[in-house]
Amino acid sequence: MTESVAFTDIKVDDEMVARVEEALRSGRFVKGPLVEQFEAAFADACDAEHAVAVNSGTDAIYLALKSVGVGEGDQVIVPAHTFFASASPILELGAEPVFVDVDPLTYTVDVDHLGRAAERSEDAEAIVPVHLYGHPADMKGIRRVARRHDLAVVEDSCQAHGATYEGQPTGSLGDVGCFSFYPSKNMTVGGDGGILTTDDAEIARRAREYRNHGRNDDGEHVRLGLNHRMDDVSAAFGLEQLSHLADWNAGRQRAAERYRDRLESVTAVRLPTERDDVDHVYHLFVIQSDERDELRDHLESQGIDTGIHYETPVHQTEAIRAEMASVPTLPRTERLVDRILSLPMHPRITDAEVDRVCDEIERFYGER
Ligand SMILES: Cc1ncc(COP(=O)(O)O)c(C=O)c1O
């Protein structure tokens, strides 16, 4: 019988369980010391002054945008080749997403397209660059556009924990950084969770207040706000996971290198690009192929799990189309959706598993 290859794998070890047990036994489930500890550790890891822990990456993006002042009638520029939640918070805030195309090699926002969108978007308030699949966006170019048009930069770093651009961690490259701890991410909190990072004390203060019923440090309700808090049990799990992040990212990078070495000679497959100025953390290892669906069927038939991230570009989803008077045509994004395939990737994937995936890709092309 052939061995199957799992798409991902989530590590839960005794230390993580012990931390969670300790948190449970403490009886401090919310607003306890562990959330603050986790925030301090995460801010430190991102080279940021402040971190505000919340209950999802979506909430982090929503609160980041709200805290930089995005609201009714504003526009926010965002790539369409991303997960839905890079854009949905914009509409939830009563603002309008201005969708832009991506660079088809790095899958991150195309800076020329971004510049043109900023030129023509008079009500633009912010840009949401997405460090998709773990590859940081071209932040120098993005910051140039942001400065010229006075736009806030809210990094969607939900897939890029520990990635760097010119040696600086994501989450410290714009005005605010947003991370998700959804279980499949490079690190998790053992359930849903998220965090936002910033050097700006005022943005951090607003985010903290919005997160907790609009309450200030004295407990007064000084603005409207809902409950977006992370709980202490999640923070306990997150603290332990964070201590492994660098090793786990190195495991992903090793697997990526092996995929590259093995697949370099398969000319029908386009491998992920890694710019020289970034440290890519391979949340996903995404290849492109003209025969994507047939290749995927072949791999599935051999017990190899794959994914497509994402099947529908955000601007073409039913939910977004229903909200907008018109949506743009974005040729690169629209072409990518039929070509992209995410191969199994996680820190503990073995050489033998990577080899099996590559053998089957070679076999698929050899037999054609
Ligand atoms: C690029 C991107 N943005 C936003 C999110 C939203 O994060 P969450 O699922 O924690 O709400 C995710 C993860 O699912 C993501 O991958």
PDB file of N, CA and C in Angstrom, residues 2-3 5 262-263 266 295 298-304 353-367:
ATOM      1  N   THR A   2       0.507   2.275  -0.806  1.00  0.00           N
ATOM      2  CA  THR A   2       1.327   3.495  -0.821  1.00  0.00           C
ATOM      3  C   THR A   2       1.015   4.350   0.410  1.00  0.00           C
ATOM      4  N   GLU A   3       2.061   4.973   0.918  1.00  0.00           N
ATOM      5  CA  GLU A   3       1.902   5.851   2.086  1.00  0.00           C
ATOM      6  C   GLU A   3       1.260   7.161   1.641  1.00  0.00           C
ATOM      7  N   VAL A   5       0.520  11.243   1.956  1.00  0.00           N
ATOM      8  CA  VAL A   5       1.286  12.413   2.423  1.00  0.00           C
ATOM      9  C   VAL A   5       0.284  13.485   2.809  1.00  0.00           C
ATOM     10  N   ARG A 262      14.491  18.998  -6.301  1.00  0.00           N
ATOM     11  CA  ARG A 262      13.903  17.859  -7.010  1.00  0.00           C
ATOM     12  C   ARG A 262      13.103  18.278  -8.244  1.00  0.00           C
ATOM     13  N   LEU A 263      12.465  19.454  -8.176  1.00  0.00           N
ATOM     14  CA  LEU A 263      11.524  19.813  -9.252  1.00  0.00           C
ATOM     15  C   LEU A 263      12.110  20.768 -10.296  1.00  0.00           C
ATOM     16  N   VAL A 266      11.795  19.750 -13.796  1.00  0.00           N
ATOM     17  CA  VAL A 266      10.454  19.532 -14.380  1.00  0.00           C
ATOM     18  C   VAL A 266       9.997  20.878 -14.941  1.00  0.00           C
ATOM     19  N   LEU A 295      -2.961  17.206 -12.749  1.00  0.00           N
ATOM     20  CA  LEU A 295      -1.860  16.916 -11.819  1.00  0.00           C
ATOM     21  C   LEU A 295      -2.412  16.705 -10.411  1.00  0.00           C
ATOM     22  N   HIS A 298      -4.027  13.359 -10.157  1.00  0.00           N
ATOM     23  CA  HIS A 298      -3.022  12.286 -10.090  1.00  0.00           C
ATOM     24  C   HIS A 298      -2.454  12.186  -8.667  1.00  0.00           C
ATOM     25  N   LEU A 299      -2.086  13.319  -8.097  1.00  0.00           N
ATOM     26  CA  LEU A 299      -1.495  13.288  -6.748  1.00  0.00           C
ATOM     27  C   LEU A 299      -2.506  12.754  -5.733  1.00  0.00           C
ATOM     28  N   GLU A 300      -3.735  13.192  -5.856  1.00  0.00           N
ATOM     29  CA  GLU A 300      -4.772  12.707  -4.922  1.00  0.00           C
ATOM     30  C   GLU A 300      -4.921  11.189  -5.060  1.00  0.00           C
ATOM     31  N   SER A 301      -4.855  10.706  -6.294  1.00  0.00           N
ATOM     32  CA  SER A 301      -5.039   9.259  -6.502  1.00  0.00           C
ATOM     33  C   SER A 301      -3.894   8.468  -5.854  1.00  0.00           C
ATOM     34  N   GLN A 302      -2.786   9.154  -5.608  1.00  0.00           N
ATOM     35  CA  GLN A 302      -1.633   8.498  -4.975  1.00  0.00           C
ATOM     36  C   GLN A 302      -1.578   8.791  -3.469  1.00  0.00           C
ATOM     37  N   GLY A 303      -2.646   9.338  -2.927  1.00  0.00           N
ATOM     38  CA  GLY A 303      -2.709   9.591  -1.484  1.00  0.00           C
ATOM     39  C   GLY A 303      -1.993  10.858  -1.061  1.00  0.00           C
ATOM     40  N   ILE A 304      -1.749  11.763  -2.004  1.00  0.00           N
ATOM     41  CA  ILE A 304      -1.021  13.004  -1.678  1.00  0.00           C
ATOM     42  C   ILE A 304      -2.010  14.160  -1.641  1.00  0.00           C
ATOM     43  N   GLU A 353       8.860  12.045   2.314  1.00  0.00           N
ATOM     44  CA  GLU A 353       7.533  12.504   1.871  1.00  0.00           C
ATOM     45  C   GLU A 353       7.659  13.506   0.715  1.00  0.00           C
ATOM     46  N   VAL A 354       8.609  14.441   0.863  1.00  0.00           N
ATOM     47  CA  VAL A 354       8.823  15.405  -0.232  1.00  0.00           C
ATOM     48  C   VAL A 354       9.218  14.639  -1.501  1.00  0.00           C
ATOM     49  N   ASP A 355      10.091  13.650  -1.344  1.00  0.00           N
ATOM     50  CA  ASP A 355      10.531  12.878  -2.513  1.00  0.00           C
ATOM     51  C   ASP A 355       9.357  12.151  -3.168  1.00  0.00           C
ATOM     52  N   ARG A 356       8.469  11.649  -2.331  1.00  0.00           N
ATOM     53  CA  ARG A 356       7.322  10.915  -2.907  1.00  0.00           C
ATOM     54  C   ARG A 356       6.439  11.854  -3.740  1.00  0.00           C
ATOM     55  N   VAL A 357       6.229  13.072  -3.219  1.00  0.00           N
ATOM     56  CA  VAL A 357       5.435  14.054  -3.966  1.00  0.00           C
ATOM     57  C   VAL A 357       6.146  14.341  -5.294  1.00  0.00           C
ATOM     58  N   CYS A 358       7.470  14.554  -5.225  1.00  0.00           N
ATOM     59  CA  CYS A 358       8.224  14.921  -6.435  1.00  0.00           C
ATOM     60  C   CYS A 358       8.258  13.754  -7.423  1.00  0.00           C
ATOM     61  N   ASP A 359       8.411  12.527  -6.908  1.00  0.00           N
ATOM     62  CA  ASP A 359       8.399  11.351  -7.793  1.00  0.00           C
ATOM     63  C   ASP A 359       7.092  11.300  -8.577  1.00  0.00           C
ATOM     64  N   GLU A 360       5.993  11.581  -7.870  1.00  0.00           N
ATOM     65  CA  GLU A 360       4.685  11.486  -8.538  1.00  0.00           C
ATOM     66  C   GLU A 360       4.496  12.626  -9.538  1.00  0.00           C
ATOM     67  N   ILE A 361       5.054  13.784  -9.238  1.00  0.00           N
ATOM     68  CA  ILE A 361       4.962  14.888 -10.214  1.00  0.00           C
ATOM     69  C   ILE A 361       5.779  14.516 -11.456  1.00  0.00           C
ATOM     70  N   GLU A 362       6.962  13.968 -11.224  1.00  0.00           N
ATOM     71  CA  GLU A 362       7.802  13.533 -12.364  1.00  0.00           C
ATOM     72  C   GLU A 362       7.099  12.454 -13.160  1.00  0.00           C
ATOM     73  N   ARG A 363       6.482  11.515 -12.447  1.00  0.00           N
ATOM     74  CA  ARG A 363       5.796  10.412 -13.131  1.00  0.00           C
ATOM     75  C   ARG A 363       4.649  10.964 -13.981  1.00  0.00           C
ATOM     76  N   PHE A 364       3.926  11.911 -13.409  1.00  0.00           N
ATOM     77  CA  PHE A 364       2.790  12.505 -14.137  1.00  0.00           C
ATOM     78  C   PHE A 364       3.291  13.123 -15.443  1.00  0.00           C
ATOM     79  N   TYR A 365       4.370  13.883 -15.368  1.00  0.00           N
ATOM     80  CA  TYR A 365       4.853  14.550 -16.594  1.00  0.00           C
ATOM     81  C   TYR A 365       5.568  13.564 -17.522  1.00  0.00           C
ATOM     82  N   GLY A 366       6.242  12.553 -16.937  1.00  0.00           N
ATOM     83  CA  GLY A 366       6.938  11.556 -17.754  1.00  0.00           C
ATOM     84  C   GLY A 366       5.967  10.758 -18.602  1.00  0.00           C
ATOM     85  N   GLU A 367       4.776  10.558 -18.052  1.00  0.00           N
ATOM     86  CA  GLU A 367       3.822   9.691 -18.749  1.00  0.00           C
ATOM     87  C   GLU A 367       2.983  10.455 -19.763  1.00  0.00           C
TER      88      GLU A 367
END
